[in-house]
N, C-alpha and C. Protein backbone atom coordinates (compact mmCIF):
# COMPACT_ATOMS: atom_id res chain seq x y z
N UNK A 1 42.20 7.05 -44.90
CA UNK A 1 42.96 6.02 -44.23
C UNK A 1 42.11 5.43 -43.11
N UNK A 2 41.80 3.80 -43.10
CA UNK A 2 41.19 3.48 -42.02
C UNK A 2 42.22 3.36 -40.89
N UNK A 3 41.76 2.90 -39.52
CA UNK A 3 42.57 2.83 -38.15
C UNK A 3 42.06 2.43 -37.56
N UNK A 4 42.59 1.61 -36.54
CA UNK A 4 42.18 0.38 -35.56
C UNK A 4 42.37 1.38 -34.81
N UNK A 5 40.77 1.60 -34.06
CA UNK A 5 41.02 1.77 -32.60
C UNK A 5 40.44 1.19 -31.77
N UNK A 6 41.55 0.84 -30.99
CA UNK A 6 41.92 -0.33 -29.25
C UNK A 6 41.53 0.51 -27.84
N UNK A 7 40.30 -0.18 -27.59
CA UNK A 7 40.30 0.97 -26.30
C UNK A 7 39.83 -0.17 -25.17
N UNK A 8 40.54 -0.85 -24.13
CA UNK A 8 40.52 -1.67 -23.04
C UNK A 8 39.70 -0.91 -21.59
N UNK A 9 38.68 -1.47 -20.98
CA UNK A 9 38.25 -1.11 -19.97
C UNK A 9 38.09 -1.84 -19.10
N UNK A 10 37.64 -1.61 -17.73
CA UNK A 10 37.24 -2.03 -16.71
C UNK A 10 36.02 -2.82 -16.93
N UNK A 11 35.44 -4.04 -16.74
CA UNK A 11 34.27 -4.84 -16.99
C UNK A 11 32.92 -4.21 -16.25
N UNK A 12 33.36 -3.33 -15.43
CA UNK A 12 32.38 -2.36 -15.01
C UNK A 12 31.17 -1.73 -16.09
N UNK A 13 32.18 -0.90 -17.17
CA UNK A 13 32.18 -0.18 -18.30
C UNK A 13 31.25 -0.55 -19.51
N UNK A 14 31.27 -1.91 -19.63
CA UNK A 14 31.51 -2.09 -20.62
C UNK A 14 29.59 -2.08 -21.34
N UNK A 15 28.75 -2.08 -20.89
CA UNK A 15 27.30 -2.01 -21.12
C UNK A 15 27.34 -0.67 -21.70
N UNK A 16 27.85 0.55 -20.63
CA UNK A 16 28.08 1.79 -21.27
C UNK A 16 28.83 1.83 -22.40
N UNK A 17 30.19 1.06 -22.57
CA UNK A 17 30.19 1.33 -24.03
C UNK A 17 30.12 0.70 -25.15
N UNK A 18 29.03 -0.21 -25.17
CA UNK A 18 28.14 -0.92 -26.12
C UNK A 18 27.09 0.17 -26.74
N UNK A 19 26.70 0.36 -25.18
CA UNK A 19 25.54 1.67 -25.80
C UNK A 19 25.85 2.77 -26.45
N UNK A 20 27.27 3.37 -26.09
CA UNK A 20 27.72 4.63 -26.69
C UNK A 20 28.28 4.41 -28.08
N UNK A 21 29.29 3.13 -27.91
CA UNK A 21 29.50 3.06 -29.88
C UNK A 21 28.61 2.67 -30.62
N UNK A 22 27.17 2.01 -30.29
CA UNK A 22 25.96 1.68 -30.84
C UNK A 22 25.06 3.03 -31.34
N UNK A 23 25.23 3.93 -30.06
CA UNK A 23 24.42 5.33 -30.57
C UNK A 23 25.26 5.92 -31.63
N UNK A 24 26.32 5.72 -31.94
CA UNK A 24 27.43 6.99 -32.95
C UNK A 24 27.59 6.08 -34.06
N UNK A 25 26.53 6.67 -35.36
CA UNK A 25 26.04 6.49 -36.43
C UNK A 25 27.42 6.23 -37.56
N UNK A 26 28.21 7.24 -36.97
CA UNK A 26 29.66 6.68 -37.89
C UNK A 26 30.24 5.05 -37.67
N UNK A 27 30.26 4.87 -36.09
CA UNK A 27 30.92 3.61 -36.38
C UNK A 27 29.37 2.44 -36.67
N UNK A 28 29.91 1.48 -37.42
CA UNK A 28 29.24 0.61 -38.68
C UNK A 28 29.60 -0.85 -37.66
N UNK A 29 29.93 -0.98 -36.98
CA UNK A 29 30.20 -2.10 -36.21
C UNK A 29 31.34 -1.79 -35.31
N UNK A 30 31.48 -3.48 -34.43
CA UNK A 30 32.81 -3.16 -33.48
C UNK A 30 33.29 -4.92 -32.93
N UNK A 31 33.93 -4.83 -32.41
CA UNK A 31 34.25 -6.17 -32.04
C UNK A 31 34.67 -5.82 -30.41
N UNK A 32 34.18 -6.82 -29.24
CA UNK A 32 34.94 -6.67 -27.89
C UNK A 32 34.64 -8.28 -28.11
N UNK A 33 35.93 -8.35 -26.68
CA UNK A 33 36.47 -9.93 -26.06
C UNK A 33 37.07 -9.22 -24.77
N UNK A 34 36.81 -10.56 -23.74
CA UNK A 34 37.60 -10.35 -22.44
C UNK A 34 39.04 -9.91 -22.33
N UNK A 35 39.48 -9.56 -21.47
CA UNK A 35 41.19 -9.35 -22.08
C UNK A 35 42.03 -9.77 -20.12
N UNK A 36 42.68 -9.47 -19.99
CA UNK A 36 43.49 -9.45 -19.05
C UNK A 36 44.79 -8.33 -18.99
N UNK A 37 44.59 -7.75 -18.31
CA UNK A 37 45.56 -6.77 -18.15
C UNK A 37 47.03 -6.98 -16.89
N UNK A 38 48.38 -6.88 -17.36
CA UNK A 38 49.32 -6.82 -16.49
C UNK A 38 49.94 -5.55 -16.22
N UNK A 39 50.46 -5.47 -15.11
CA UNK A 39 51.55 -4.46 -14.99
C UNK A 39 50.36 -3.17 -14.86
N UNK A 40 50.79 -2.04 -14.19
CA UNK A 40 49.69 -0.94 -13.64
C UNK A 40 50.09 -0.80 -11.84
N UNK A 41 51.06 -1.32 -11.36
CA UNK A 41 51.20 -1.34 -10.07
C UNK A 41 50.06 -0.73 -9.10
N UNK A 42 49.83 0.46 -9.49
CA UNK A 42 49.45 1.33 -8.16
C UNK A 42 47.94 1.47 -8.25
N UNK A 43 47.60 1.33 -9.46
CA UNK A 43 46.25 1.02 -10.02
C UNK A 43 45.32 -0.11 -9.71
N UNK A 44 46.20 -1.13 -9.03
CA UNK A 44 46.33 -2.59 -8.74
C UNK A 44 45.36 -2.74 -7.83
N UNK A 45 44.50 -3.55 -7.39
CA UNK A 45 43.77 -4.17 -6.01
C UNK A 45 45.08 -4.66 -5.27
N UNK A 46 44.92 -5.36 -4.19
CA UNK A 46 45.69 -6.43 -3.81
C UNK A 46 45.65 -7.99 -4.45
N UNK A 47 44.12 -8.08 -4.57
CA UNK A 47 44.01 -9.09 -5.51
C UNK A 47 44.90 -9.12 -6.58
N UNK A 48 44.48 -8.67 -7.72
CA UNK A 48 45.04 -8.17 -8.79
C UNK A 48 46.54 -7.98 -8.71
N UNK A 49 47.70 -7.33 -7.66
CA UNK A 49 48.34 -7.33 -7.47
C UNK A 49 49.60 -8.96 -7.39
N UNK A 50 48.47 -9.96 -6.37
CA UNK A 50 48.77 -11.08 -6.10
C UNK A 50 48.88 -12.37 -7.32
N UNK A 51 47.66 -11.92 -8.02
CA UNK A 51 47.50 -12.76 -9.17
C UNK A 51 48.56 -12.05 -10.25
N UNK A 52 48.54 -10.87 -10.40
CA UNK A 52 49.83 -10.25 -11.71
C UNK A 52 48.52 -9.82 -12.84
N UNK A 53 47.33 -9.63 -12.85
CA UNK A 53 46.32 -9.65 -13.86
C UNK A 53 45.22 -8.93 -13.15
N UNK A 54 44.52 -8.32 -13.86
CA UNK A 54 43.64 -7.46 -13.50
C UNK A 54 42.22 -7.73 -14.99
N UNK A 55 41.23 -8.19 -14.67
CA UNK A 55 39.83 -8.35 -15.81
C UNK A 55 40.03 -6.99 -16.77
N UNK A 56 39.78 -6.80 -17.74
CA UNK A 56 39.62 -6.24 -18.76
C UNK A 56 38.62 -6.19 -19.74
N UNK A 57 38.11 -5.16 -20.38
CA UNK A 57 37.38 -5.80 -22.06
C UNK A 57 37.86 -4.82 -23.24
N UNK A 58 37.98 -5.55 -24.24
CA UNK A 58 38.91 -4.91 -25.03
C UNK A 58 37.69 -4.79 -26.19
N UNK A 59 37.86 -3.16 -26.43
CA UNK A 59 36.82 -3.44 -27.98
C UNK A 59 37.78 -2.46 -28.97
N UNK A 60 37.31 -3.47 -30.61
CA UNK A 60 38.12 -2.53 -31.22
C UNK A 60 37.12 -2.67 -32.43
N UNK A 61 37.32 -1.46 -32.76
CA UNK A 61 36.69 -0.55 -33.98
C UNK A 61 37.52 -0.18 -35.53
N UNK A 62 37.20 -0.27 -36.79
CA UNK A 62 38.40 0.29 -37.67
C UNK A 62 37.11 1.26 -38.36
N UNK A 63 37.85 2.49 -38.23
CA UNK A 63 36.67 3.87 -38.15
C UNK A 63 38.04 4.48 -39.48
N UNK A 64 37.25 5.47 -39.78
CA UNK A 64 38.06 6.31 -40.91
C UNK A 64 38.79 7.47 -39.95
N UNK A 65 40.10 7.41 -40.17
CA UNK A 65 40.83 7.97 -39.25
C UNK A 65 40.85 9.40 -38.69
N UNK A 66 39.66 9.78 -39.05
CA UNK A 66 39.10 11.46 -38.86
C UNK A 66 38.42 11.06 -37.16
N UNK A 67 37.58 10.20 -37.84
CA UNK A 67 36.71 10.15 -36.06
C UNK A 67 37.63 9.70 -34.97
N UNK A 68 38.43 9.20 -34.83
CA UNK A 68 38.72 8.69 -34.03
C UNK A 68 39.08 9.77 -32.56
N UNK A 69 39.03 11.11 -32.89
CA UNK A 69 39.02 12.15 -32.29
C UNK A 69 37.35 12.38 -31.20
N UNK A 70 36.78 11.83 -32.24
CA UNK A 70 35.38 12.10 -31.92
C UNK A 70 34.96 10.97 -30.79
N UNK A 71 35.31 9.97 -31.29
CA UNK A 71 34.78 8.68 -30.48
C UNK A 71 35.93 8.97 -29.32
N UNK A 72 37.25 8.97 -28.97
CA UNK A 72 37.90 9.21 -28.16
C UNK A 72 37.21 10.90 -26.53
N UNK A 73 37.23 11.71 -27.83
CA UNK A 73 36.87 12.59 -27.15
C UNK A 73 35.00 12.67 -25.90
N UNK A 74 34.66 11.85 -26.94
CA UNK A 74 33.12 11.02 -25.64
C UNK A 74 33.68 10.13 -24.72
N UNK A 75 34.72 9.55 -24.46
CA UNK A 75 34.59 8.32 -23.60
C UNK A 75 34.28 8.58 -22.12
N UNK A 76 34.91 9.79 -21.86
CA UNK A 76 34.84 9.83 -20.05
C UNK A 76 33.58 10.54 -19.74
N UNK A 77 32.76 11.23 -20.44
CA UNK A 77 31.15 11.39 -20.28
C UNK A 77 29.92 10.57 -20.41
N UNK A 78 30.61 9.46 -21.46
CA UNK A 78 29.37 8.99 -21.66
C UNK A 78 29.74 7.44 -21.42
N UNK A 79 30.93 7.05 -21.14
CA UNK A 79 31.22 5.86 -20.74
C UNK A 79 31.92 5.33 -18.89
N UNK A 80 33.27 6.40 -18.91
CA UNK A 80 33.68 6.32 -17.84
C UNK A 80 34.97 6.53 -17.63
N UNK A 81 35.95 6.76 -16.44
CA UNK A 81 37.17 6.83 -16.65
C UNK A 81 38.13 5.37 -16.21
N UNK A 82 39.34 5.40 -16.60
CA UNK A 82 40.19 4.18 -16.71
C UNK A 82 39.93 3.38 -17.71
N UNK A 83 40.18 4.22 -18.82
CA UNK A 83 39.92 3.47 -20.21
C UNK A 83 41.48 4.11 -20.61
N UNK A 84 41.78 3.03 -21.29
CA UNK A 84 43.13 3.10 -22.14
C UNK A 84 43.07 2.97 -23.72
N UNK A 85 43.42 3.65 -24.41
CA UNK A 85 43.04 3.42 -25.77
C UNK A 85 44.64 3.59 -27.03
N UNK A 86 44.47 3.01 -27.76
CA UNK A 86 45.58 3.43 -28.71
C UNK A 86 44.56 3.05 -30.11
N UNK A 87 45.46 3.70 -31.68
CA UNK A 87 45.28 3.33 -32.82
C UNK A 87 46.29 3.47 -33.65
N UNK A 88 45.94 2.49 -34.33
CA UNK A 88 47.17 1.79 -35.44
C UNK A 88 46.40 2.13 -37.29
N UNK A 89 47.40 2.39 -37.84
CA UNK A 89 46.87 2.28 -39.29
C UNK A 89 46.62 1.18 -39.90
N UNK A 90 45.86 0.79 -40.50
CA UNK A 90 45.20 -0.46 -41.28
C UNK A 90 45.34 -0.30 -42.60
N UNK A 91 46.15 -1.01 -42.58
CA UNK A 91 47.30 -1.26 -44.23
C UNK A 91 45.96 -2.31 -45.28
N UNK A 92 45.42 -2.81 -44.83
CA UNK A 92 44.23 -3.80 -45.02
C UNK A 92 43.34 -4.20 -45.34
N UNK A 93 42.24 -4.47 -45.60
CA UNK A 93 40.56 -5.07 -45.02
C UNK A 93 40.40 -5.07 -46.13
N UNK A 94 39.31 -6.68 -45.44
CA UNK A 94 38.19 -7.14 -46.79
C UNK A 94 37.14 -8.18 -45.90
N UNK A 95 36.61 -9.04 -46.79
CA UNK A 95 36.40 -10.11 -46.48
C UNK A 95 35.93 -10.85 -47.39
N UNK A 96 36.08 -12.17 -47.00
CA UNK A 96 36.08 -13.62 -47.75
C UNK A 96 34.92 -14.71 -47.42
């Protein structure tokens, strides 16, 4: 079974985890885009607070649903912490 996994970070982050899903031979590609994040109150700047949005980068991966343990379980060593992640099953894929 493949699975989308969604893992959003801090723009800080995100060089580190280019490099880290680039080194791990399982995943075969990936996709990131800017994102914007709401809601997180306490997590908030004041900035961020004022505006309602906080910068983000969102990358997502569709890995065979075994790793996703694996790639999850590296993130706060080799990337960083305040990463949020979820995965969904992928009913799906091709291309045209």
């Amino acid at each position: 079974m493949k699975t989308l996994l969604v893992m959003n970070i801090p723009p800080a982050l995100e060089d580190d985890m280019v490099d880290y899903l680039l080194a791990l031979e399982e995943v075969k590609g990936f996709t990131s885009f800017i994102a914007q994040g709401h809601g997180g109150g306490e997590r908030l700047t004041v900035t961020e607070q004022v505006s309602g949005r906080r910068q983000r980068v969102q990358f997502e991966i569709i890995v065979a649903e075994e790793l996703v343990e694996l790639i999850v379980s590296g993130l706060s060593v080799n990337v960083g912490r305040d990463i949020a992640y979820w995965h969904l099953p992928v009913s799906g894929i091709g291309h045209t």
